[in-house]
mmCIF file of C-alpha atoms and ligand atoms in Angstrom:
data_model
loop_
_atom_site.group_PDB
_atom_site.id
_atom_site.type_symbol
_atom_site.label_atom_id
_atom_site.label_comp_id
_atom_site.label_asym_id
_atom_site.label_seq_id
_atom_site.Cartn_x
_atom_site.Cartn_y
_atom_site.Cartn_z
ATOM 1 C CA UNK A 1 -11.593 -18.164 -0.777
ATOM 2 C CA UNK A 2 -12.862 -17.858 2.505
ATOM 3 C CA UNK A 3 -16.289 -19.389 3.561
ATOM 4 C CA UNK A 4 -18.137 -20.841 6.606
ATOM 5 C CA UNK A 5 -18.143 -24.611 7.033
ATOM 6 C CA UNK A 6 -20.042 -24.355 10.102
ATOM 7 C CA UNK A 7 -21.530 -21.738 12.708
ATOM 8 C CA UNK A 8 -18.407 -19.613 13.383
ATOM 9 C CA UNK A 9 -15.990 -21.414 11.517
ATOM 10 C CA UNK A 10 -14.013 -20.267 8.556
ATOM 11 C CA UNK A 11 -12.300 -22.337 6.369
ATOM 12 C CA UNK A 12 -10.094 -21.620 3.301
ATOM 13 C CA UNK A 13 -10.382 -22.801 -0.544
ATOM 14 C CA UNK A 14 -8.698 -22.637 -3.430
ATOM 15 C CA UNK A 15 -11.196 -21.444 -6.030
ATOM 16 C CA UNK A 16 -9.934 -22.671 -9.618
ATOM 17 C CA UNK A 17 -10.970 -21.043 -13.118
ATOM 18 C CA UNK A 18 -13.962 -22.443 -14.704
ATOM 19 C CA UNK A 19 -15.105 -24.035 -11.683
ATOM 20 C CA UNK A 20 -18.831 -23.903 -11.804
ATOM 21 C CA UNK A 21 -20.497 -20.814 -10.058
ATOM 22 C CA UNK A 22 -17.249 -18.724 -10.386
ATOM 23 C CA UNK A 23 -16.731 -15.865 -12.841
ATOM 24 C CA UNK A 24 -15.257 -12.798 -13.251
ATOM 25 C CA UNK A 25 -18.032 -10.104 -12.616
ATOM 26 C CA UNK A 26 -17.308 -5.641 -13.330
ATOM 27 C CA UNK A 27 -14.015 -5.263 -15.115
ATOM 28 C CA UNK A 28 -12.866 -2.070 -13.772
ATOM 29 C CA UNK A 29 -10.422 -0.123 -17.149
ATOM 30 C CA UNK A 30 -11.079 3.175 -15.875
ATOM 31 C CA UNK A 31 -9.138 3.620 -12.791
ATOM 32 C CA UNK A 32 -6.983 6.873 -11.039
ATOM 33 C CA UNK A 33 -3.609 4.323 -11.152
ATOM 34 C CA UNK A 34 -2.365 1.042 -10.868
ATOM 35 C CA UNK A 35 -3.537 0.547 -14.579
ATOM 36 C CA UNK A 36 -1.148 -2.239 -15.655
ATOM 37 C CA UNK A 37 -2.616 -4.524 -12.978
ATOM 38 C CA UNK A 38 -6.031 -5.982 -13.824
ATOM 39 C CA UNK A 39 -9.025 -5.137 -11.523
ATOM 40 C CA UNK A 40 -12.344 -6.879 -11.920
ATOM 41 C CA UNK A 41 -15.513 -8.239 -9.245
ATOM 42 C CA UNK A 42 -15.032 -12.118 -8.430
ATOM 43 C CA UNK A 43 -18.442 -13.599 -8.293
ATOM 44 C CA UNK A 44 -19.220 -16.925 -6.149
ATOM 45 C CA UNK A 45 -22.669 -17.937 -6.704
ATOM 46 C CA UNK A 46 -23.295 -21.421 -5.183
ATOM 47 C CA UNK A 47 -19.828 -22.673 -6.151
ATOM 48 C CA UNK A 48 -18.975 -26.386 -5.192
ATOM 49 C CA UNK A 49 -15.434 -26.695 -4.262
ATOM 50 C CA UNK A 50 -14.058 -30.568 -4.127
ATOM 51 C CA UNK A 51 -12.305 -30.895 -1.142
ATOM 52 C CA UNK A 52 -9.177 -31.904 -2.289
ATOM 53 C CA UNK A 53 -9.260 -27.860 -2.846
ATOM 54 C CA UNK A 54 -9.538 -26.938 1.135
ATOM 55 C CA UNK A 55 -6.321 -24.971 2.057
ATOM 56 C CA UNK A 56 -5.655 -25.992 5.988
ATOM 57 C CA UNK A 57 -8.181 -27.415 8.607
ATOM 58 C CA UNK A 58 -11.129 -26.098 8.968
ATOM 59 C CA UNK A 59 -11.647 -23.183 10.993
ATOM 60 C CA UNK A 60 -7.987 -22.282 10.049
ATOM 61 C CA UNK A 61 -9.810 -19.755 7.797
ATOM 62 C CA UNK A 62 -9.693 -16.423 10.073
ATOM 63 C CA UNK A 63 -6.382 -17.410 11.011
ATOM 64 C CA UNK A 64 -5.102 -17.204 7.234
ATOM 65 C CA UNK A 65 -6.848 -14.202 6.405
ATOM 66 C CA UNK A 66 -5.241 -12.493 9.363
ATOM 67 C CA UNK A 67 -1.764 -13.494 8.244
ATOM 68 C CA UNK A 68 -2.316 -12.610 4.618
ATOM 69 C CA UNK A 69 -3.422 -9.024 5.627
ATOM 70 C CA UNK A 70 -0.394 -8.658 8.079
ATOM 71 C CA UNK A 71 1.866 -9.703 5.037
ATOM 72 C CA UNK A 72 0.028 -7.697 2.258
ATOM 73 C CA UNK A 73 0.317 -4.557 4.113
ATOM 74 C CA UNK A 74 4.301 -4.670 4.856
ATOM 75 C CA UNK A 75 4.649 -5.746 1.225
ATOM 76 C CA UNK A 76 2.302 -2.322 0.308
ATOM 77 C CA UNK A 77 4.369 -0.520 2.906
ATOM 78 C CA UNK A 78 7.634 -1.802 0.930
ATOM 79 C CA UNK A 79 5.837 -0.413 -2.545
ATOM 80 C CA UNK A 80 5.459 2.957 -1.340
ATOM 81 C CA UNK A 81 8.850 3.118 -0.743
ATOM 82 C CA UNK A 82 9.741 1.726 -3.972
ATOM 83 C CA UNK A 83 7.333 5.063 -5.351
ATOM 84 C CA UNK A 84 9.007 7.516 -2.954
ATOM 85 C CA UNK A 85 12.251 6.896 -4.283
ATOM 86 C CA UNK A 86 12.009 6.994 -7.864
ATOM 87 C CA UNK A 87 10.040 10.275 -6.674
ATOM 88 C CA UNK A 88 12.993 11.483 -5.126
ATOM 89 C CA UNK A 89 15.032 10.431 -7.946
ATOM 90 C CA UNK A 90 12.964 12.511 -10.395
ATOM 91 C CA UNK A 91 13.070 15.862 -8.417
ATOM 92 C CA UNK A 92 16.480 15.844 -7.773
ATOM 93 C CA UNK A 93 17.417 15.455 -11.075
ATOM 94 C CA UNK A 94 15.181 18.262 -12.444
ATOM 95 C CA UNK A 95 16.105 20.712 -9.380
ATOM 96 C CA UNK A 96 19.895 20.177 -10.314
ATOM 97 C CA UNK A 97 18.860 20.502 -14.412
ATOM 98 C CA UNK A 98 15.824 22.875 -14.201
ATOM 99 C CA UNK A 99 17.627 26.877 -14.415
ATOM 100 C CA UNK A 100 15.406 29.942 -13.054
ATOM 101 C CA UNK A 101 16.347 33.061 -12.390
ATOM 102 C CA UNK A 102 20.042 32.112 -13.444
ATOM 103 C CA UNK A 103 20.477 29.447 -10.962
ATOM 104 C CA UNK A 104 19.554 26.015 -10.675
ATOM 105 C CA UNK A 105 16.136 25.570 -9.013
ATOM 106 C CA UNK A 106 17.832 23.330 -6.320
ATOM 107 C CA UNK A 107 19.307 26.786 -5.103
ATOM 108 C CA UNK A 108 15.400 27.680 -4.224
ATOM 109 C CA UNK A 109 14.836 27.333 -0.413
ATOM 110 C CA UNK A 110 11.079 26.482 -0.976
ATOM 111 C CA UNK A 111 12.316 23.761 -3.758
ATOM 112 C CA UNK A 112 15.204 22.514 -0.842
ATOM 113 C CA UNK A 113 12.150 21.945 0.950
ATOM 114 C CA UNK A 114 10.228 18.911 -1.172
ATOM 115 C CA UNK A 115 13.742 17.466 -1.835
ATOM 116 C CA UNK A 116 14.736 17.383 2.340
ATOM 117 C CA UNK A 117 11.233 16.353 3.650
ATOM 118 C CA UNK A 118 10.868 13.677 0.941
ATOM 119 C CA UNK A 119 14.188 12.063 1.221
ATOM 120 C CA UNK A 120 14.049 12.370 5.685
ATOM 121 C CA UNK A 121 10.642 10.817 5.449
ATOM 122 C CA UNK A 122 11.135 8.242 2.613
ATOM 123 C CA UNK A 123 14.766 6.938 5.370
ATOM 124 C CA UNK A 124 12.668 7.134 8.208
ATOM 125 C CA UNK A 125 9.846 4.791 6.826
ATOM 126 C CA UNK A 126 12.167 2.561 5.245
ATOM 127 C CA UNK A 127 13.655 1.935 8.429
ATOM 128 C CA UNK A 128 9.984 0.844 9.868
ATOM 129 C CA UNK A 129 9.305 -0.868 7.283
ATOM 130 C CA UNK A 130 12.782 -3.539 6.810
ATOM 131 C CA UNK A 131 12.661 -3.590 10.730
ATOM 132 C CA UNK A 132 9.335 -4.820 10.782
ATOM 133 C CA UNK A 133 10.104 -6.980 7.573
ATOM 134 C CA UNK A 134 12.669 -8.211 9.220
ATOM 135 C CA UNK A 135 10.806 -9.675 12.057
ATOM 136 C CA UNK A 136 7.697 -10.737 10.565
ATOM 137 C CA UNK A 137 6.766 -14.485 11.229
ATOM 138 C CA UNK A 138 5.351 -15.626 7.934
ATOM 139 C CA UNK A 139 3.871 -18.491 10.162
ATOM 140 C CA UNK A 140 1.994 -16.910 12.860
ATOM 141 C CA UNK A 141 -0.336 -14.009 13.333
ATOM 142 C CA UNK A 142 -0.417 -11.206 15.970
ATOM 143 C CA UNK A 143 1.893 -8.238 14.137
ATOM 144 C CA UNK A 144 -1.024 -6.870 13.412
ATOM 145 C CA UNK A 145 0.015 -3.268 15.317
ATOM 146 C CA UNK A 146 3.114 -3.438 12.993
ATOM 147 C CA UNK A 147 1.934 -4.216 9.635
ATOM 148 C CA UNK A 148 -0.731 -1.783 10.323
ATOM 149 C CA UNK A 149 1.635 1.168 11.126
ATOM 150 C CA UNK A 150 4.239 0.281 8.789
ATOM 151 C CA UNK A 151 1.514 0.706 6.021
ATOM 152 C CA UNK A 152 -0.163 3.850 7.528
ATOM 153 C CA UNK A 153 2.828 5.634 7.814
ATOM 154 C CA UNK A 154 4.514 4.535 4.273
ATOM 155 C CA UNK A 155 1.857 4.890 2.079
ATOM 156 C CA UNK A 156 0.953 8.793 3.033
ATOM 157 C CA UNK A 157 4.762 9.565 2.608
ATOM 158 C CA UNK A 158 4.930 7.670 -0.676
ATOM 159 C CA UNK A 159 1.556 10.097 -1.917
ATOM 160 C CA UNK A 160 3.557 13.400 -0.419
ATOM 161 C CA UNK A 161 7.129 12.235 -1.962
ATOM 162 C CA UNK A 162 5.175 11.842 -5.279
ATOM 163 C CA UNK A 163 3.488 15.454 -4.814
ATOM 164 C CA UNK A 164 6.415 16.863 -3.563
ATOM 165 C CA UNK A 165 7.948 15.441 -6.728
ATOM 166 C CA UNK A 166 5.017 16.843 -9.150
ATOM 167 C CA UNK A 167 5.034 20.387 -7.292
ATOM 168 C CA UNK A 168 9.075 20.768 -8.052
ATOM 169 C CA UNK A 169 8.816 19.852 -11.760
ATOM 170 C CA UNK A 170 6.194 22.433 -12.351
ATOM 171 C CA UNK A 171 4.095 21.571 -15.482
ATOM 172 C CA UNK A 172 6.262 18.979 -16.405
ATOM 173 C CA UNK A 173 5.263 17.172 -13.132
ATOM 174 C CA UNK A 174 1.781 17.267 -14.419
ATOM 175 C CA UNK A 175 2.632 15.095 -17.590
ATOM 176 C CA UNK A 176 3.028 11.821 -18.408
ATOM 177 C CA UNK A 177 6.534 11.781 -19.407
ATOM 178 C CA UNK A 178 8.093 12.557 -16.384
ATOM 179 C CA UNK A 179 6.205 9.696 -14.328
ATOM 180 C CA UNK A 180 5.584 11.456 -11.445
ATOM 181 C CA UNK A 181 1.683 11.683 -11.760
ATOM 182 C CA UNK A 182 1.632 8.238 -12.372
ATOM 183 C CA UNK A 183 3.612 7.688 -8.689
ATOM 184 C CA UNK A 184 0.886 9.924 -7.536
ATOM 185 C CA UNK A 185 -1.630 8.161 -8.881
ATOM 186 C CA UNK A 186 -0.167 4.494 -7.893
ATOM 187 C CA UNK A 187 0.484 6.144 -4.426
ATOM 188 C CA UNK A 188 -3.118 6.524 -3.657
ATOM 189 C CA UNK A 189 -4.177 3.074 -3.959
ATOM 190 C CA UNK A 190 -1.791 2.229 -0.977
ATOM 191 C CA UNK A 191 -3.936 4.179 1.100
ATOM 192 C CA UNK A 192 -7.012 2.500 0.221
ATOM 193 C CA UNK A 193 -6.323 -0.879 -0.765
ATOM 194 C CA UNK A 194 -5.202 -3.599 1.623
ATOM 195 C CA UNK A 195 -7.046 -1.887 4.451
ATOM 196 C CA UNK A 196 -7.662 1.753 4.372
ATOM 197 C CA UNK A 197 -5.987 4.187 6.726
ATOM 198 C CA UNK A 198 -9.410 4.383 8.759
ATOM 199 C CA UNK A 199 -9.264 1.083 8.955
ATOM 200 C CA UNK A 200 -5.473 1.081 10.215
ATOM 201 C CA UNK A 201 -6.446 3.943 12.480
ATOM 202 C CA UNK A 202 -9.158 1.752 14.055
ATOM 203 C CA UNK A 203 -6.838 -1.356 14.273
ATOM 204 C CA UNK A 204 -3.767 0.635 16.060
ATOM 205 C CA UNK A 205 -5.993 2.185 18.274
ATOM 206 C CA UNK A 206 -7.764 -1.027 19.140
ATOM 207 C CA UNK A 207 -4.320 -2.894 19.729
ATOM 208 C CA UNK A 208 -2.676 -0.312 21.637
ATOM 209 C CA UNK A 209 -5.790 -0.441 24.051
ATOM 210 C CA UNK A 210 -5.591 -3.807 24.461
ATOM 211 C CA UNK A 211 -1.941 -3.992 24.701
ATOM 212 C CA UNK A 212 -0.342 -0.802 26.220
ATOM 213 C CA UNK A 213 2.953 -2.765 27.088
ATOM 214 C CA UNK A 214 3.499 -2.495 23.709
ATOM 215 C CA UNK A 215 4.432 1.534 24.662
ATOM 216 C CA UNK A 216 6.830 0.424 27.174
ATOM 217 C CA UNK A 217 9.053 -1.400 25.170
HETATM 218 C C1 FAD B 1 -7.294 -0.520 -7.669
HETATM 219 C C2 FAD B 1 -8.063 -1.733 -6.663
HETATM 220 C C3 FAD B 1 -7.857 -2.835 -6.635
HETATM 221 C C4 FAD B 1 -7.972 -3.797 -5.717
HETATM 222 N N1 FAD B 1 -7.632 -4.934 -5.472
HETATM 223 C C5 FAD B 1 -8.572 -5.734 -4.415
HETATM 224 C C6 FAD B 1 -7.891 -7.048 -4.405
HETATM 225 O O1 FAD B 1 -6.887 -7.693 -4.676
HETATM 226 N N2 FAD B 1 -8.085 -7.886 -3.286
HETATM 227 C C7 FAD B 1 -9.431 -7.581 -2.199
HETATM 228 O O2 FAD B 1 -10.069 -7.950 -1.568
HETATM 229 N N3 FAD B 1 -10.039 -6.129 -2.468
HETATM 230 C C8 FAD B 1 -9.522 -5.454 -3.497
HETATM 231 N N4 FAD B 1 -9.495 -3.992 -3.393
HETATM 232 C C9 FAD B 1 -10.885 -3.565 -2.549
HETATM 233 C C10 FAD B 1 -10.295 -2.889 -1.054
HETATM 234 O O3 FAD B 1 -9.711 -3.704 -0.506
HETATM 235 C C11 FAD B 1 -11.362 -1.776 -1.118
HETATM 236 O O4 FAD B 1 -12.253 -0.873 -2.239
HETATM 237 C C12 FAD B 1 -11.309 -0.963 0.670
HETATM 238 O O5 FAD B 1 -10.801 -2.021 1.295
HETATM 239 C C13 FAD B 1 -11.886 -0.417 0.803
HETATM 240 O O6 FAD B 1 -13.293 -0.868 1.220
HETATM 241 P P1 FAD B 1 -14.395 0.178 0.167
HETATM 242 O O7 FAD B 1 -13.835 -0.094 -1.233
HETATM 243 O O8 FAD B 1 -15.732 -1.092 0.465
HETATM 244 O O9 FAD B 1 -14.953 1.212 0.940
HETATM 245 P P2 FAD B 1 -16.139 1.305 2.241
HETATM 246 O O10 FAD B 1 -15.801 0.388 2.995
HETATM 247 O O11 FAD B 1 -16.974 1.856 1.372
HETATM 248 O O12 FAD B 1 -15.579 2.592 2.746
HETATM 249 C C14 FAD B 1 -15.560 3.912 2.062
HETATM 250 C C15 FAD B 1 -14.712 4.732 3.190
HETATM 251 O O13 FAD B 1 -15.410 4.623 4.190
HETATM 252 C C16 FAD B 1 -14.438 4.734 5.261
HETATM 253 N N5 FAD B 1 -14.674 3.587 6.691
HETATM 254 C C17 FAD B 1 -15.670 2.327 6.181
HETATM 255 N N6 FAD B 1 -16.076 1.968 7.314
HETATM 256 C C18 FAD B 1 -15.826 2.408 7.934
HETATM 257 C C19 FAD B 1 -15.597 2.409 10.045
HETATM 258 N N7 FAD B 1 -15.973 1.790 10.668
HETATM 259 N N8 FAD B 1 -14.634 3.432 10.467
HETATM 260 C C20 FAD B 1 -14.500 4.866 9.841
HETATM 261 N N9 FAD B 1 -14.494 4.573 8.327
HETATM 262 C C21 FAD B 1 -15.222 3.821 7.833
HETATM 263 C C22 FAD B 1 -13.194 4.012 4.792
HETATM 264 O O14 FAD B 1 -12.404 3.862 5.193
HETATM 265 C C23 FAD B 1 -13.264 4.562 3.237
HETATM 266 O O15 FAD B 1 -12.411 5.571 3.369
HETATM 267 C C24 FAD B 1 -9.267 -2.964 -4.497
HETATM 268 C C25 FAD B 1 -9.887 -1.405 -4.932
HETATM 269 C C26 FAD B 1 -9.082 -1.414 -5.803
HETATM 270 C C27 FAD B 1 -9.750 0.443 -5.785
#
């Protein structure tokens, strides 16, 4: 938990289950995707936290928050890569197996386009995410530009790949048995959680205005 310990001073604390004033609020059961993960509101109401549960020094909360967000965004970008990879596996298998009008559907140009574009987008996002992850320094902040950019690109790429997989599978794509509908639903959260697409747009535009030298690297 982050809390103000003085004016303009945000500090970090470890709040543990059972501490007075800390409770679970609404528990969300009816979610579009990510249904294997528990989602609930956390309620903090006059919670008393012992000093021993402070993380780091007074005023370090903002740095912790920024650092965590950068790590979270690259992690969610990596999750997007997995969603796209699985979508590609399913769509390529299906395009090889399914025959229509006497041919495997992979021989149809429109199906080839779904497969080829999903593959190329996945590979390019993967290079970007791996490159940023390799350079990510877990002990400092200031990597926001790339952390935001990886998630902006990879989350939308994953949703497009899952969407393409649904289309390649036709009616089966819409059914739970073939997984790709779940991949699409899970991918959608990555455009919202850990920073919405709009937050990434705002952050990236601001950082580039502040630091245009990045564009000359
Ligand atoms: C399944 C799930 C799990 C989650 N898990 C966590 C978690 O573990 N920890 C956690 O802290 N949070 C979690 N969240 C919350 C998530 O981070 C927020 O939902 C997300 O950041 C968006 O905030 P919001 O829902 O308040 O949307 P709002 O702030 O109400 O935004 C609504 C829309 O308006 C846009 N918008 C808002 N402000 C602006 C602006 N200034 N300019 C342009 N557009 C704007 C947003 O981008 C969005 O499209 C979870 C959410 C979900 C659905």
